[in-house]
Amino acid sequence: MADMNDPAEALKQMMGDDPKGSLDNLMKQAQQMQEKMQSAQEELAAFNVTGQSGAGMVTIVMNGRHDVLSVELDKNIMEEDKEVIEDLIAAAINDAVRKIEKEARNKMTALTSDLGLPGGEGEGGQGQIGN
């Protein structure tokens, strides 16, 4: 059996003995992959995460497009120095961004796995989506 983790072997497996039929099949698979990528990007854009810092003193809600939807500050945070508040806000934003990146990696890994493509996170690929 061909090693489907090897792109050349996977292409040989798909092409078979009928190059024209195989090319049509390859084009259909490419279109399916494009549709699935579009769907995954739309799902990620609609995905919301909550980032927090300072034991919940700062809470940020962000969507998959990295738009900050809300910022919530605990009333006791105003007793802190300006620099501390700024650091806590930055940390909460970074927490939300990391959660979105993790979700993007998970979606890409699932997508490449569903399509039988190499490059999932366990196969040496980074699995990250660019903006």
mmCIF file with all atom_site columns, N, CA, C and O in Angstrom, residues 5 15 23 26 32 48 50-51 55 57-58 76 79 90 98 101 106 130:
data_model
loop_
_atom_site.group_PDB
_atom_site.id
_atom_site.type_symbol
_atom_site.label_atom_id
_atom_site.label_alt_id
_atom_site.label_comp_id
_atom_site.label_asym_id
_atom_site.label_entity_id
_atom_site.label_seq_id
_atom_site.pdbx_PDB_ins_code
_atom_site.Cartn_x
_atom_site.Cartn_y
_atom_site.Cartn_z
_atom_site.occupancy
_atom_site.B_iso_or_equiv
_atom_site.pdbx_formal_charge
_atom_site.auth_seq_id
_atom_site.auth_comp_id
_atom_site.auth_asym_id
_atom_site.auth_atom_id
_atom_site.pdbx_PDB_model_num
ATOM 1  N N  . ASN A 1 5   ? 1.367   9.627  3.393   1.00 0.00 ? 5   ASN A N  1
ATOM 2  C CA . ASN A 1 5   ? 2.033   10.788 3.991   1.00 0.00 ? 5   ASN A CA 1
ATOM 3  C C  . ASN A 1 5   ? 3.069   11.370 3.039   1.00 0.00 ? 5   ASN A C  1
ATOM 4  O O  . ASN A 1 5   ? 3.563   12.458 3.251   1.00 0.00 ? 5   ASN A O  1
ATOM 5  N N  . MET A 1 15  ? -3.627  9.562  -9.387  1.00 0.00 ? 15  MET A N  1
ATOM 6  C CA . MET A 1 15  ? -3.564  9.619  -10.835 1.00 0.00 ? 15  MET A CA 1
ATOM 7  C C  . MET A 1 15  ? -3.897  8.278  -11.478 1.00 0.00 ? 15  MET A C  1
ATOM 8  O O  . MET A 1 15  ? -4.551  8.238  -12.505 1.00 0.00 ? 15  MET A O  1
ATOM 9  N N  . LEU A 1 23  ? -6.975  13.545 -13.618 1.00 0.00 ? 23  LEU A N  1
ATOM 10 C CA . LEU A 1 23  ? -6.868  14.997 -13.536 1.00 0.00 ? 23  LEU A CA 1
ATOM 11 C C  . LEU A 1 23  ? -8.217  15.602 -13.151 1.00 0.00 ? 23  LEU A C  1
ATOM 12 O O  . LEU A 1 23  ? -8.271  16.514 -12.311 1.00 0.00 ? 23  LEU A O  1
ATOM 13 N N  . LEU A 1 26  ? -8.617  14.993 -9.551  1.00 0.00 ? 26  LEU A N  1
ATOM 14 C CA . LEU A 1 26  ? -7.755  15.899 -8.790  1.00 0.00 ? 26  LEU A CA 1
ATOM 15 C C  . LEU A 1 26  ? -8.367  17.297 -8.716  1.00 0.00 ? 26  LEU A C  1
ATOM 16 O O  . LEU A 1 26  ? -8.347  17.940 -7.664  1.00 0.00 ? 26  LEU A O  1
ATOM 17 N N  . GLN A 1 32  ? -13.135 20.718 -3.644  1.00 0.00 ? 32  GLN A N  1
ATOM 18 C CA . GLN A 1 32  ? -13.658 20.333 -2.333  1.00 0.00 ? 32  GLN A CA 1
ATOM 19 C C  . GLN A 1 32  ? -12.792 20.915 -1.225  1.00 0.00 ? 32  GLN A C  1
ATOM 20 O O  . GLN A 1 32  ? -13.308 21.411 -0.224  1.00 0.00 ? 32  GLN A O  1
ATOM 21 N N  . ASN A 1 48  ? -15.899 32.887 18.972  1.00 0.00 ? 48  ASN A N  1
ATOM 22 C CA . ASN A 1 48  ? -15.532 33.864 20.002  1.00 0.00 ? 48  ASN A CA 1
ATOM 23 C C  . ASN A 1 48  ? -14.771 33.177 21.123  1.00 0.00 ? 48  ASN A C  1
ATOM 24 O O  . ASN A 1 48  ? -15.106 32.054 21.500  1.00 0.00 ? 48  ASN A O  1
ATOM 25 N N  . THR A 1 50  ? -12.698 33.997 25.073  1.00 0.00 ? 50  THR A N  1
ATOM 26 C CA . THR A 1 50  ? -12.531 34.903 26.199  1.00 0.00 ? 50  THR A CA 1
ATOM 27 C C  . THR A 1 50  ? -11.102 34.781 26.700  1.00 0.00 ? 50  THR A C  1
ATOM 28 O O  . THR A 1 50  ? -10.637 33.682 27.002  1.00 0.00 ? 50  THR A O  1
ATOM 29 N N  . GLY A 1 51  ? -10.416 35.912 26.764  1.00 0.00 ? 51  GLY A N  1
ATOM 30 C CA . GLY A 1 51  ? -9.074  35.959 27.322  1.00 0.00 ? 51  GLY A CA 1
ATOM 31 C C  . GLY A 1 51  ? -9.135  36.670 28.660  1.00 0.00 ? 51  GLY A C  1
ATOM 32 O O  . GLY A 1 51  ? -9.892  37.636 28.820  1.00 0.00 ? 51  GLY A O  1
ATOM 33 N N  . ALA A 1 55  ? -6.232  37.007 37.365  1.00 0.00 ? 55  ALA A N  1
ATOM 34 C CA . ALA A 1 55  ? -7.262  36.202 38.046  1.00 0.00 ? 55  ALA A CA 1
ATOM 35 C C  . ALA A 1 55  ? -8.663  36.725 37.752  1.00 0.00 ? 55  ALA A C  1
ATOM 36 O O  . ALA A 1 55  ? -9.513  36.815 38.635  1.00 0.00 ? 55  ALA A O  1
ATOM 37 N N  . MET A 1 57  ? -9.402  39.803 36.648  1.00 0.00 ? 57  MET A N  1
ATOM 38 C CA . MET A 1 57  ? -9.592  41.244 36.801  1.00 0.00 ? 57  MET A CA 1
ATOM 39 C C  . MET A 1 57  ? -9.813  41.926 35.446  1.00 0.00 ? 57  MET A C  1
ATOM 40 O O  . MET A 1 57  ? -10.455 42.958 35.364  1.00 0.00 ? 57  MET A O  1
ATOM 41 N N  . VAL A 1 58  ? -9.247  41.313 34.373  1.00 0.00 ? 58  VAL A N  1
ATOM 42 C CA . VAL A 1 58  ? -9.439  41.819 33.010  1.00 0.00 ? 58  VAL A CA 1
ATOM 43 C C  . VAL A 1 58  ? -9.957  40.666 32.159  1.00 0.00 ? 58  VAL A C  1
ATOM 44 O O  . VAL A 1 58  ? -9.380  39.581 32.167  1.00 0.00 ? 58  VAL A O  1
ATOM 45 N N  . ASN A 1 76  ? -12.071 46.721 41.123  1.00 0.00 ? 76  ASN A N  1
ATOM 46 C CA . ASN A 1 76  ? -10.901 46.858 41.994  1.00 0.00 ? 76  ASN A CA 1
ATOM 47 C C  . ASN A 1 76  ? -9.603  47.126 41.232  1.00 0.00 ? 76  ASN A C  1
ATOM 48 O O  . ASN A 1 76  ? -8.603  47.514 41.837  1.00 0.00 ? 76  ASN A O  1
ATOM 49 N N  . GLU A 1 79  ? -7.566  50.493 41.428  1.00 0.00 ? 79  GLU A N  1
ATOM 50 C CA . GLU A 1 79  ? -6.669  50.789 42.546  1.00 0.00 ? 79  GLU A CA 1
ATOM 51 C C  . GLU A 1 79  ? -5.210  50.530 42.170  1.00 0.00 ? 79  GLU A C  1
ATOM 52 O O  . GLU A 1 79  ? -4.301  50.910 42.897  1.00 0.00 ? 79  GLU A O  1
ATOM 53 N N  . ALA A 1 90  ? -2.979  43.887 28.132  1.00 0.00 ? 90  ALA A N  1
ATOM 54 C CA . ALA A 1 90  ? -2.179  43.227 27.090  1.00 0.00 ? 90  ALA A CA 1
ATOM 55 C C  . ALA A 1 90  ? -2.163  41.715 27.297  1.00 0.00 ? 90  ALA A C  1
ATOM 56 O O  . ALA A 1 90  ? -2.300  40.947 26.337  1.00 0.00 ? 90  ALA A O  1
ATOM 57 N N  . ARG A 1 98  ? -4.004  33.635 21.648  1.00 0.00 ? 98  ARG A N  1
ATOM 58 C CA . ARG A 1 98  ? -3.475  32.258 21.707  1.00 0.00 ? 98  ARG A CA 1
ATOM 59 C C  . ARG A 1 98  ? -4.599  31.236 21.586  1.00 0.00 ? 98  ARG A C  1
ATOM 60 O O  . ARG A 1 98  ? -4.433  30.202 20.940  1.00 0.00 ? 98  ARG A O  1
ATOM 61 N N  . GLU A 1 101 ? -5.561  31.102 17.925  1.00 0.00 ? 101 GLU A N  1
ATOM 62 C CA . GLU A 1 101 ? -4.537  30.390 17.161  1.00 0.00 ? 101 GLU A CA 1
ATOM 63 C C  . GLU A 1 101 ? -4.645  28.887 17.371  1.00 0.00 ? 101 GLU A C  1
ATOM 64 O O  . GLU A 1 101 ? -4.506  28.104 16.430  1.00 0.00 ? 101 GLU A O  1
ATOM 65 N N  . ASN A 1 106 ? -6.289  23.585 15.262  1.00 0.00 ? 106 ASN A N  1
ATOM 66 C CA . ASN A 1 106 ? -7.148  22.404 15.359  1.00 0.00 ? 106 ASN A CA 1
ATOM 67 C C  . ASN A 1 106 ? -7.995  22.246 14.095  1.00 0.00 ? 106 ASN A C  1
ATOM 68 O O  . ASN A 1 106 ? -8.159  21.140 13.585  1.00 0.00 ? 106 ASN A O  1
ATOM 69 N N  . GLY A 1 130 ? -2.691  31.734 8.216   1.00 0.00 ? 130 GLY A N  1
ATOM 70 C CA . GLY A 1 130 ? -2.239  33.122 8.117   1.00 0.00 ? 130 GLY A CA 1
ATOM 71 C C  . GLY A 1 130 ? -3.422  34.051 8.012   1.00 0.00 ? 130 GLY A C  1
ATOM 72 O O  . GLY A 1 130 ? -4.509  33.648 7.690   1.00 0.00 ? 130 GLY A O  1
#
